[in-house]
Coordinates of C-alpha atoms and ligand atoms in Angstrom, one line a residue:
Chain X
M1 CA 61.6 -32.1 -35.1
M2 CA 58.3 -30.4 -35.8
S3 CA 57.4 -30.7 -32.1
D4 CA 60.6 -29.0 -31.1
L5 CA 59.8 -26.2 -33.5
L6 CA 56.4 -25.8 -32.1
L7 CA 57.7 -25.9 -28.5
Q8 CA 60.2 -23.2 -29.4
A9 CA 57.4 -21.2 -31.1
A10 CA 55.2 -21.6 -28.0
A11 CA 57.9 -20.3 -25.7
S12 CA 58.6 -17.2 -27.8
G13 CA 54.8 -16.8 -28.1
V14 CA 54.5 -16.6 -24.4
V15 CA 57.2 -13.9 -24.4
T16 CA 55.4 -11.7 -26.9
G17 CA 52.1 -12.6 -25.3
C18 CA 53.3 -11.0 -22.1
V19 CA 53.7 -7.7 -24.0
Y20 CA 50.3 -8.0 -25.6
A21 CA 48.9 -8.7 -22.1
L22 CA 50.4 -5.5 -20.8
V23 CA 48.9 -3.4 -23.6
A24 CA 45.6 -5.3 -23.4
L25 CA 45.4 -4.4 -19.7
S26 CA 46.1 -0.8 -20.5
L27 CA 43.2 -0.8 -22.9
V28 CA 40.9 -2.6 -20.4
I29 CA 41.7 -0.2 -17.6
V30 CA 40.8 2.8 -19.7
Y31 CA 37.7 1.1 -21.0
K32 CA 36.5 0.0 -17.6
S33 CA 37.1 3.3 -15.8
T34 CA 36.0 5.7 -18.5
D35 CA 34.0 3.6 -21.0
V36 CA 36.3 4.8 -23.7
V37 CA 37.9 2.5 -26.3
N38 CA 41.4 3.9 -26.5
F39 CA 42.6 3.8 -30.1
A40 CA 45.8 5.6 -29.1
G41 CA 47.0 2.6 -27.0
G42 CA 49.5 1.6 -29.7
E43 CA 50.9 5.1 -30.0
L44 CA 51.3 5.4 -26.3
L45 CA 53.4 2.2 -26.5
M46 CA 55.5 3.7 -29.3
L47 CA 55.9 6.9 -27.3
G48 CA 57.1 4.9 -24.3
G49 CA 59.6 3.1 -26.5
Y50 CA 61.0 6.4 -27.8
I51 CA 61.1 8.1 -24.5
G52 CA 63.1 5.0 -23.3
L53 CA 65.4 5.4 -26.3
L54 CA 66.1 9.1 -25.6
A55 CA 66.7 8.4 -21.9
L56 CA 69.0 5.5 -22.6
V57 CA 70.9 6.5 -25.6
Y58 CA 70.8 10.3 -25.6
F59 CA 70.8 11.0 -21.9
E60 CA 72.7 7.8 -21.1
L61 CA 70.6 6.8 -18.2
S62 CA 70.8 3.3 -16.7
Y63 CA 68.1 0.8 -17.6
P64 CA 66.3 0.9 -14.2
L65 CA 66.4 4.7 -14.2
M66 CA 65.0 4.7 -17.7
F67 CA 62.1 2.6 -16.6
V68 CA 61.3 5.1 -13.9
V69 CA 61.5 8.0 -16.4
V70 CA 59.3 6.3 -18.9
I71 CA 56.6 5.4 -16.3
V72 CA 56.5 8.8 -14.8
A73 CA 56.5 10.6 -18.2
M74 CA 53.8 8.3 -19.6
Y75 CA 51.7 8.6 -16.5
A76 CA 51.8 12.3 -16.9
V77 CA 50.8 12.0 -20.6
G78 CA 47.9 9.8 -19.8
A79 CA 46.6 11.8 -16.9
L80 CA 46.9 15.1 -18.8
F81 CA 45.1 13.6 -21.8
E82 CA 42.2 12.6 -19.5
R83 CA 42.3 15.9 -17.6
I84 CA 42.4 18.4 -20.5
P85 CA 40.9 17.1 -23.8
L86 CA 38.6 14.3 -22.5
T87 CA 37.2 16.2 -19.5
T88 CA 36.6 19.2 -21.8
V89 CA 34.8 17.1 -24.4
R90 CA 32.8 15.3 -21.7
G91 CA 31.7 18.6 -20.1
Q92 CA 30.4 20.0 -23.4
R93 CA 28.2 17.1 -24.3
Y94 CA 24.8 16.7 -23.0
S95 CA 22.2 14.2 -24.3
K96 CA 20.1 11.6 -22.7
N97 CA 21.9 9.0 -24.8
A98 CA 25.1 8.2 -22.9
E99 CA 26.4 6.0 -25.8
A100 CA 26.3 9.0 -28.2
D101 CA 28.4 11.0 -25.7
L102 CA 31.2 8.4 -26.0
V103 CA 31.7 8.9 -29.7
P104 CA 33.6 12.2 -29.4
L105 CA 35.7 10.8 -26.7
V106 CA 36.8 7.8 -28.8
V107 CA 37.5 10.2 -31.7
A108 CA 39.6 12.2 -29.3
T109 CA 41.8 9.1 -28.7
I110 CA 42.2 8.6 -32.4
G111 CA 43.3 12.2 -32.6
L112 CA 45.8 11.6 -29.8
G113 CA 47.2 8.7 -31.7
Y114 CA 47.9 10.8 -34.8
L115 CA 49.2 13.6 -32.6
L116 CA 51.8 11.3 -30.9
K117 CA 52.9 9.8 -34.2
G118 CA 53.3 13.3 -35.7
A119 CA 55.2 14.6 -32.6
V120 CA 57.6 11.6 -32.6
R121 CA 58.3 12.1 -36.3
V122 CA 59.4 15.7 -35.6
V123 CA 62.1 14.6 -33.2
P124 CA 65.3 14.2 -35.4
Y125 CA 66.3 11.2 -33.4
T126 CA 63.6 9.1 -34.9
E127 CA 64.6 9.4 -38.6
E128 CA 66.9 6.5 -38.3
V129 CA 65.4 3.2 -37.6
R130 CA 66.6 2.0 -34.2
R131 CA 66.2 -0.5 -31.5
L132 CA 66.6 -0.4 -27.8
P133 CA 69.5 -2.4 -26.5
P134 CA 68.3 -5.6 -24.8
L135 CA 67.2 -5.5 -21.3
L136 CA 69.6 -8.2 -20.2
E137 CA 72.5 -9.5 -22.2
G138 CA 74.4 -12.7 -22.0
A139 CA 74.2 -16.3 -23.2
P140 CA 70.8 -17.7 -24.0
I141 CA 69.2 -20.1 -21.5
F142 CA 68.2 -23.6 -22.4
I143 CA 65.1 -25.2 -20.9
G144 CA 65.1 -28.7 -22.4
D145 CA 65.4 -28.0 -26.1
V146 CA 63.8 -24.6 -25.9
I147 CA 66.1 -21.6 -26.1
L148 CA 65.2 -18.4 -24.4
L149 CA 67.2 -15.2 -24.5
K150 CA 68.0 -13.5 -21.2
Q151 CA 65.9 -10.5 -22.4
D152 CA 63.0 -12.8 -23.0
I153 CA 63.2 -14.0 -19.4
A154 CA 63.4 -10.3 -18.3
I155 CA 60.2 -9.6 -20.3
I156 CA 58.4 -12.4 -18.5
A157 CA 59.7 -11.3 -15.2
V158 CA 58.7 -7.7 -15.6
T159 CA 55.3 -8.7 -16.7
V160 CA 54.8 -11.0 -13.7
V161 CA 56.0 -8.2 -11.3
V162 CA 53.7 -5.6 -12.9
M163 CA 50.7 -8.0 -12.9
I164 CA 51.3 -8.9 -9.2
A165 CA 51.7 -5.3 -8.3
L166 CA 48.5 -4.3 -10.0
T167 CA 46.5 -7.2 -8.5
G168 CA 47.6 -6.0 -5.1
F169 CA 46.9 -2.4 -5.9
F170 CA 43.4 -3.0 -7.2
G171 CA 42.6 -5.6 -4.6
W172 CA 44.0 -4.1 -1.4
T173 CA 44.7 -0.4 -1.5
R174 CA 42.3 2.4 -0.8
T175 CA 42.9 4.1 -4.1
G176 CA 42.7 0.8 -6.0
K177 CA 39.4 0.0 -4.5
A178 CA 38.1 3.5 -5.2
L179 CA 39.2 3.0 -8.8
R180 CA 37.2 -0.2 -9.1
A181 CA 34.2 1.4 -7.4
T182 CA 34.4 4.3 -9.8
S183 CA 34.5 2.1 -12.8
Q184 CA 31.5 0.0 -11.5
N185 CA 29.4 3.0 -10.6
P186 CA 30.7 6.5 -11.0
R187 CA 27.6 8.1 -9.7
A188 CA 27.6 6.1 -6.5
A189 CA 31.3 6.7 -6.1
A190 CA 30.9 10.5 -6.4
L191 CA 28.1 10.5 -3.9
I192 CA 30.4 9.0 -1.2
G193 CA 33.0 11.6 -1.9
I194 CA 35.4 9.7 -4.2
P195 CA 36.9 12.3 -6.6
V196 CA 35.8 10.8 -9.9
K197 CA 37.8 13.1 -12.1
S198 CA 41.0 12.3 -10.2
M199 CA 40.2 8.6 -10.5
R200 CA 39.8 8.9 -14.2
M201 CA 43.2 10.7 -14.4
I202 CA 44.8 8.0 -12.3
A203 CA 43.3 5.3 -14.6
W204 CA 44.6 7.0 -17.7
G205 CA 47.9 7.5 -16.1
L206 CA 48.2 3.9 -15.1
A207 CA 47.1 2.8 -18.6
A208 CA 49.6 5.0 -20.3
G209 CA 52.3 3.8 -17.9
L210 CA 51.5 0.2 -18.8
A211 CA 51.7 0.9 -22.5
G212 CA 55.0 2.6 -21.9
I213 CA 56.4 -0.4 -20.1
A214 CA 55.2 -2.6 -23.0
G215 CA 57.0 -0.2 -25.4
I216 CA 60.3 -0.6 -23.5
L217 CA 59.9 -4.4 -23.5
L218 CA 59.0 -4.6 -27.2
S219 CA 61.5 -2.1 -28.6
P220 CA 64.6 -4.3 -28.3
K221 CA 62.8 -7.0 -30.2
L222 CA 61.2 -4.9 -33.0
L223 CA 62.5 -2.2 -35.2
M224 CA 61.4 1.1 -33.8
T225 CA 59.4 3.3 -36.1
P226 CA 56.6 5.8 -35.4
D227 CA 54.2 3.1 -36.8
M228 CA 55.2 0.4 -34.3
G229 CA 52.0 1.1 -32.4
N230 CA 50.2 -1.1 -35.0
V231 CA 50.9 -4.0 -32.6
V232 CA 47.9 -2.6 -30.7
M233 CA 45.7 -4.8 -32.8
L234 CA 47.2 -7.9 -31.1
A235 CA 46.4 -6.3 -27.7
F236 CA 42.8 -5.6 -28.8
A237 CA 42.5 -9.3 -29.8
A238 CA 44.1 -10.4 -26.5
A239 CA 41.7 -8.2 -24.5
I240 CA 38.7 -9.4 -26.4
I241 CA 39.7 -13.1 -25.9
G242 CA 39.8 -12.3 -22.2
G243 CA 36.4 -10.6 -22.2
F244 CA 37.7 -7.0 -22.1
S245 CA 37.3 -7.0 -18.4
S246 CA 39.9 -8.6 -16.2
L247 CA 43.6 -8.7 -15.5
V248 CA 43.6 -12.5 -15.7
G249 CA 41.7 -12.4 -18.9
C250 CA 44.3 -10.1 -20.4
V251 CA 47.2 -12.3 -19.4
V252 CA 45.5 -15.5 -20.7
G253 CA 44.3 -13.7 -23.9
G254 CA 47.8 -12.3 -24.5
I255 CA 49.5 -15.6 -24.1
I256 CA 47.0 -17.5 -26.3
L257 CA 47.4 -14.9 -29.0
G258 CA 51.2 -14.8 -28.8
V259 CA 51.4 -18.6 -29.1
L260 CA 48.6 -18.8 -31.7
Q261 CA 50.3 -16.3 -33.9
N262 CA 53.6 -18.2 -33.9
F263 CA 51.8 -21.5 -34.7
V264 CA 50.0 -19.8 -37.6
G265 CA 53.4 -18.7 -38.8
I266 CA 54.8 -22.2 -38.8
L267 CA 51.8 -24.3 -39.7
I268 CA 50.1 -22.0 -42.2
S269 CA 52.4 -19.3 -43.5
P270 CA 54.3 -16.3 -42.1
Q271 CA 52.1 -14.0 -44.2
A272 CA 49.0 -15.3 -42.3
M273 CA 50.5 -14.1 -39.0
A274 CA 49.5 -10.5 -39.8
V275 CA 45.8 -11.4 -40.2
T276 CA 45.7 -13.6 -37.1
P277 CA 44.5 -10.9 -34.7
F278 CA 41.7 -9.8 -37.0
V279 CA 40.5 -13.3 -37.5
V280 CA 40.6 -13.9 -33.8
I281 CA 38.7 -10.7 -33.1
M282 CA 36.0 -11.6 -35.6
L283 CA 35.7 -15.2 -34.4
I284 CA 35.4 -14.2 -30.7
L285 CA 32.9 -11.4 -31.4
V286 CA 30.7 -13.7 -33.4
L287 CA 31.0 -16.9 -31.4
R288 CA 31.6 -15.8 -27.9
P289 CA 31.3 -12.0 -27.5
Q290 CA 31.7 -12.2 -23.7
G291 CA 35.2 -13.6 -24.2
L292 CA 36.5 -16.9 -22.8
F293 CA 35.9 -15.7 -19.2
G294 CA 32.7 -13.9 -19.8
E295 CA 31.2 -15.4 -16.6
L296 CA 34.1 -14.3 -14.5
A297 CA 33.9 -10.7 -15.9
F298 CA 32.0 -10.0 -12.7
K299 CA 35.1 -10.5 -10.6
K300 CA 38.2 -8.4 -11.1
V301 CA 39.7 -5.0 -11.7
Chain C
M1 CA 20.8 23.8 8.3
L2 CA 20.1 23.5 4.6
R3 CA 18.4 26.3 2.8
I4 CA 17.5 26.1 -0.9
E5 CA 16.6 29.5 -2.2
G6 CA 14.9 30.0 -5.6
L7 CA 16.7 27.1 -7.3
H8 CA 16.5 26.7 -11.1
A9 CA 17.9 23.8 -13.0
S10 CA 17.6 22.6 -16.6
Y11 CA 18.8 19.8 -18.8
G12 CA 19.9 21.5 -22.0
K13 CA 17.0 23.7 -23.0
V14 CA 14.5 21.8 -21.0
S15 CA 13.8 23.4 -17.6
A16 CA 13.5 20.9 -14.7
L17 CA 13.3 23.1 -11.6
E18 CA 11.8 26.6 -11.3
N19 CA 12.2 28.7 -8.3
V20 CA 12.4 25.8 -5.8
S21 CA 12.9 26.9 -2.1
L22 CA 13.0 24.6 0.9
N23 CA 14.5 24.4 4.3
V24 CA 15.8 21.6 6.5
E25 CA 16.5 22.5 10.1
A26 CA 19.0 20.6 12.3
G27 CA 17.4 17.4 13.7
Q28 CA 14.4 17.5 11.4
I29 CA 13.0 15.0 8.9
V30 CA 11.7 16.9 5.9
C31 CA 10.0 15.2 3.0
L32 CA 9.9 16.3 -0.6
L33 CA 6.9 14.6 -2.4
G34 CA 5.9 14.5 -6.0
A35 CA 5.0 12.4 -8.9
N36 CA 7.4 10.8 -11.3
G37 CA 9.3 13.4 -13.2
A38 CA 8.4 16.3 -10.9
G39 CA 12.1 17.1 -10.3
K40 CA 12.8 15.5 -6.9
T41 CA 15.9 13.7 -8.0
T42 CA 17.1 16.8 -9.8
T43 CA 16.7 18.8 -6.6
L44 CA 18.9 16.4 -4.6
N45 CA 21.4 16.2 -7.4
C46 CA 21.7 20.0 -7.3
V47 CA 22.4 19.9 -3.6
S48 CA 25.0 17.1 -4.1
G49 CA 26.6 19.0 -6.9
L50 CA 25.9 16.4 -9.6
V51 CA 23.7 18.8 -11.5
A52 CA 24.8 22.5 -11.8
A53 CA 22.2 25.0 -10.6
A54 CA 21.2 27.4 -13.3
G55 CA 20.0 30.0 -10.7
G56 CA 19.4 30.4 -7.0
R57 CA 21.4 29.5 -3.9
I58 CA 22.0 26.4 -1.9
V59 CA 23.2 27.3 1.6
F60 CA 24.4 24.7 4.1
E61 CA 25.2 26.1 7.5
D62 CA 25.6 29.7 6.2
E63 CA 27.9 28.7 3.4
D64 CA 26.8 28.8 -0.3
I65 CA 27.7 25.3 -1.6
S66 CA 26.1 25.7 -5.0
R67 CA 29.5 26.0 -6.7
L68 CA 31.4 23.3 -4.8
R69 CA 32.6 20.0 -6.2
V70 CA 30.7 16.8 -5.4
E71 CA 33.4 15.5 -3.1
D72 CA 33.6 18.8 -1.2
I73 CA 29.9 18.7 -0.6
V74 CA 30.3 15.2 0.8
R75 CA 33.1 16.5 3.0
R76 CA 30.7 18.9 4.6
G77 CA 28.5 16.0 5.6
I78 CA 25.7 16.1 3.0
I79 CA 25.3 12.5 1.9
Q80 CA 22.8 11.4 -0.7
V81 CA 21.5 7.8 -0.9
P82 CA 20.6 7.8 -4.6
E83 CA 17.5 6.3 -6.2
G84 CA 17.6 2.7 -7.4
R85 CA 20.3 0.2 -6.7
E86 CA 23.5 2.2 -7.0
I87 CA 25.9 -0.2 -5.4
F88 CA 29.3 -1.6 -6.4
T89 CA 28.0 -4.9 -7.6
A90 CA 31.3 -6.7 -8.1
M91 CA 32.7 -5.8 -4.7
S92 CA 31.9 -7.4 -1.3
V93 CA 29.3 -6.0 1.0
E94 CA 32.0 -4.9 3.4
D95 CA 34.1 -3.2 0.7
N96 CA 31.0 -1.3 -0.3
L97 CA 30.5 -0.2 3.3
M98 CA 34.1 0.7 3.9
L99 CA 34.2 2.7 0.7
G100 CA 31.5 4.9 2.2
A101 CA 34.1 6.0 4.7
W102 CA 36.5 6.9 1.9
Q103 CA 37.1 10.5 3.0
H104 CA 37.7 9.4 6.6
K105 CA 41.2 8.1 7.0
N106 CA 41.0 7.0 10.7
N107 CA 40.8 3.3 10.3
Q108 CA 40.1 2.6 13.9
R109 CA 37.1 4.9 13.9
N110 CA 35.8 3.5 10.6
R111 CA 35.9 0.0 12.1
E112 CA 33.8 1.2 15.0
Q113 CA 31.4 2.9 12.6
L114 CA 31.2 -0.4 10.6
A115 CA 30.2 -2.3 13.8
Q116 CA 27.4 0.2 14.4
V117 CA 26.2 -0.1 10.8
Y118 CA 26.2 -3.9 11.2
D119 CA 24.2 -3.6 14.4
L120 CA 21.6 -1.5 12.5
F121 CA 21.6 -4.0 9.6
P122 CA 22.4 -7.5 10.9
R123 CA 21.7 -8.9 7.4
L124 CA 24.6 -7.0 6.1
R125 CA 26.9 -8.5 8.8
E126 CA 25.8 -12.0 7.8
R127 CA 26.5 -11.3 4.2
H128 CA 29.6 -9.1 4.6
A129 CA 31.8 -11.3 2.3
Q130 CA 29.3 -11.7 -0.5
F131 CA 29.3 -9.7 -3.7
A132 CA 26.9 -6.8 -3.3
G133 CA 25.3 -7.7 -6.6
T134 CA 24.0 -11.0 -5.1
L135 CA 21.9 -9.2 -2.4
S136 CA 18.1 -8.9 -2.7
G137 CA 16.6 -5.5 -3.6
G138 CA 15.8 -4.7 0.0
E139 CA 19.3 -5.7 1.2
Q140 CA 20.8 -3.5 -1.5
Q141 CA 18.7 -0.5 -0.2
M142 CA 20.0 -1.3 3.3
L143 CA 23.5 -1.4 1.9
M144 CA 23.2 2.0 0.3
I145 CA 21.9 3.5 3.6
G146 CA 24.7 1.7 5.5
R147 CA 27.3 3.0 3.1
A148 CA 26.0 6.5 3.5
L149 CA 26.2 6.2 7.3
M150 CA 29.8 5.2 6.9
A151 CA 30.4 8.6 5.4
K152 CA 29.3 10.2 8.7
P153 CA 26.4 12.4 7.4
R154 CA 25.1 15.4 9.1
L155 CA 22.4 15.7 6.5
L156 CA 21.2 12.5 4.9
M157 CA 19.2 12.8 1.7
L158 CA 17.3 9.7 0.7
D159 CA 15.9 9.4 -2.8
E160 CA 12.8 7.1 -2.8
P161 CA 14.1 4.5 -0.4
S162 CA 10.7 2.7 -0.6
L163 CA 10.9 2.2 -4.4
G164 CA 10.3 -1.4 -5.4
L165 CA 10.1 -2.7 -1.8
S166 CA 7.4 -4.9 -0.3
P167 CA 5.2 -3.2 2.4
I168 CA 7.1 -5.1 5.1
L169 CA 10.4 -4.0 3.8
V170 CA 9.2 -0.4 3.5
Q171 CA 8.2 -0.5 7.1
Q172 CA 11.7 -1.8 8.1
V173 CA 13.4 0.9 6.0
F174 CA 11.3 3.6 7.6
D175 CA 12.0 2.2 11.1
I176 CA 15.7 2.5 10.3
I177 CA 15.2 6.1 9.1
K178 CA 13.6 6.9 12.4
T179 CA 16.5 5.3 14.3
I180 CA 19.0 7.3 12.2
H181 CA 17.1 10.5 12.9
K182 CA 17.1 9.8 16.6
S183 CA 20.9 9.6 16.5
G184 CA 20.8 13.3 15.6
I185 CA 21.1 13.3 11.8
A186 CA 18.9 15.6 9.8
I187 CA 17.1 13.9 6.9
L188 CA 15.7 15.1 3.6
L189 CA 13.4 12.4 2.4
V190 CA 12.3 12.2 -1.2
E191 CA 9.3 10.0 -1.8
Q192 CA 6.3 9.2 -4.1
N193 CA 4.9 7.2 -1.3
A194 CA 3.4 10.2 0.6
R195 CA 1.6 8.2 3.3
V196 CA 4.7 6.7 4.9
A197 CA 6.8 9.8 4.2
L198 CA 4.4 12.2 5.9
D199 CA 4.1 9.8 8.8
V200 CA 7.8 10.1 9.8
S201 CA 8.4 13.7 8.7
S202 CA 7.8 16.9 10.6
Y203 CA 7.5 19.1 7.5
G204 CA 6.7 18.5 3.9
Y205 CA 7.0 20.0 0.4
I206 CA 5.1 19.0 -2.7
L207 CA 6.8 19.4 -6.0
E208 CA 4.8 19.5 -9.2
N209 CA 6.4 20.0 -12.6
G210 CA 9.5 21.5 -11.1
E211 CA 7.7 23.9 -8.8
I212 CA 6.9 23.7 -5.1
N213 CA 3.1 24.2 -5.1
L214 CA 2.4 23.3 -1.5
H215 CA 4.3 23.0 1.8
G216 CA 3.5 22.8 5.5
P217 CA 3.8 20.7 8.6
A218 CA 3.5 17.0 7.7
S219 CA 0.3 16.6 9.8
A220 CA -1.4 19.5 8.0
L221 CA -0.4 18.1 4.6
A222 CA -1.7 14.7 5.5
E223 CA -5.1 16.2 6.1
N224 CA -5.1 18.5 3.1
P225 CA -7.8 17.4 0.7
Q226 CA -5.6 18.3 -2.3
V227 CA -2.8 16.1 -1.1
H228 CA -5.3 13.3 -0.5
E229 CA -6.6 13.5 -3.9
A230 CA -3.3 13.5 -5.7
Y231 CA -1.0 11.5 -3.4
L232 CA -3.0 9.4 -1.0
G233 CA -5.5 8.0 -3.4
G234 CA -8.3 10.0 -1.9
A235 CA -8.9 7.3 0.7
A236 CA -9.3 9.4 3.8
V237 CA -11.7 11.7 2.0
R238 CA -14.1 8.8 1.4
H239 CA -14.3 7.4 4.9
Ligands
ADP1 N1 19.7 13.2 -17.2 C1 18.6 13.9 -17.7 N2 18.6 14.4 -18.9 C2 17.5 15.0 -19.4 N3 16.4 15.2 -18.7 C3 16.3 14.7 -17.5 C4 17.4 14.0 -16.9 N4 17.1 13.6 -15.6 C5 15.8 14.1 -15.5 N5 15.4 14.7 -16.6 C6 14.1 15.3 -16.7 O1 13.9 16.3 -15.7 C7 12.6 16.2 -15.1 C8 12.7 15.9 -13.6 O2 13.3 14.6 -13.4 P1 13.6 14.0 -12.0 O3 14.3 15.0 -11.2 O4 14.3 12.7 -12.2 O5 12.2 13.7 -11.4 P2 11.8 12.8 -10.2 O6 12.9 12.4 -9.4 O7 10.8 13.7 -9.4 O8 11.0 11.6 -10.8 C9 11.9 15.1 -15.9 O9 11.1 15.7 -16.8 C10 13.0 14.3 -16.5 O10 12.6 13.8 -17.7
MG2 MG1 13.6 10.5 -9.0

């Protein structure tokens, strides 16, 4: 009986873990390509969810079309945020201590978070608490004794497709390789003619697009509010488990966290679920700051 | 080919270059010598567009390039091999090299260029699949030069290529610089190691505290007592 419960909890943990993995990857891409910890990641997810809602319910677009609209819109938001405020802030600072130069950039992301929350609240549509319709409807699927909704399967499928696409992009394409080169050594990249500013815009665009996809996937499962971005804490924890550096690390970190959170809910108490990510972050930072895959951090993305 | 005229540069309020002028003619190797902190790297970075000039002009083939973006300066064929080990450590040697050709989209020609670079640096061919971060210091220097060649330079600017290398490796690197020069590429060579630099160059400039205080044909500089005293350890004066 208990083992059935845990198995079910594990399965649904994998599903939410997929969403955490997408957001974690969004944070990692920004961090690796611009050295900035993006505290607006959650709000980007929230914005993606609301853009999806508007597209689907207000403009009555189909689900696939809505995906495209959200990705394009979020890409633009991310790229513009990098291009205008971040580039401006970067250009003004000059000190020998590169770390000190990062503080205003991180503060700018916090500002972006508040701005997005404020902007979404102004839209009348968001006063009412809503939910996106499920990605896929229909009878749940049984795998042994485990029940999965069709939309849960869709979440896993979308995540797998996105991760495979990104692995191919970073591993094989000209632009993907240039992005990795820029993140490893921006100076060297600039000196062989890679346009570093454009690369940073692409990285932010991709990151915001990923957060937007996560928003669409999560919004049918959660109540949508302008504060739904708080789930970003789980993504931070997932990224930190994975060493804040690789795609694989984000996926493994996300799934571990999703499953762990559900287990904590069953074995300890539902109230304890909320503190799980914080405890995980603290434990990892104290015990194994390089993350589970520290030694592989060398390898990917 | 490259004319720097009265260049000024500063970091915040601290001036780094004052009225620096120098010329590199097509087919020449010109060296820029000076002690640590003299402003050599800053000069190259101004040419590459990484540091904005506060005054003066940088002219490449009759075009003022001092306001261009870094990637547009690269597009004109001015390629800098930076100081230190500025490689993409977590990518393969071959990826590092191919990235050098990023602005050149003709894959066929890039492959041919790659084969030429491998002929010049057989060690890199042997290690083409390894992570660049696992190469030795000398191999990393070779990788940076190879990567720059992939960008098809017309003017190659090398920032202290002998730094941290054993005498044998320094000799190898300088032999390669001579080979590159023979293929028709102009070279601006920044060095602290004046002896080897003057040996391969036809003209030299000496930078001190951000100002050019001496310049002339390399052979004349090599015999100049002042240069001996400051940069060649005074050895020749004694014998
Ligand atoms: N990024 C920087 N920020 C502030 N000062 C710098 C920076 N880079 C170089 N400087 C200063 O400018 C001067 C010239 O430095 P540099 O061009 O690196 O000299 P060199 O390459 O000849 O050793 C030095 O006094 C150095 O401290
Ligand atoms: Mg230097």
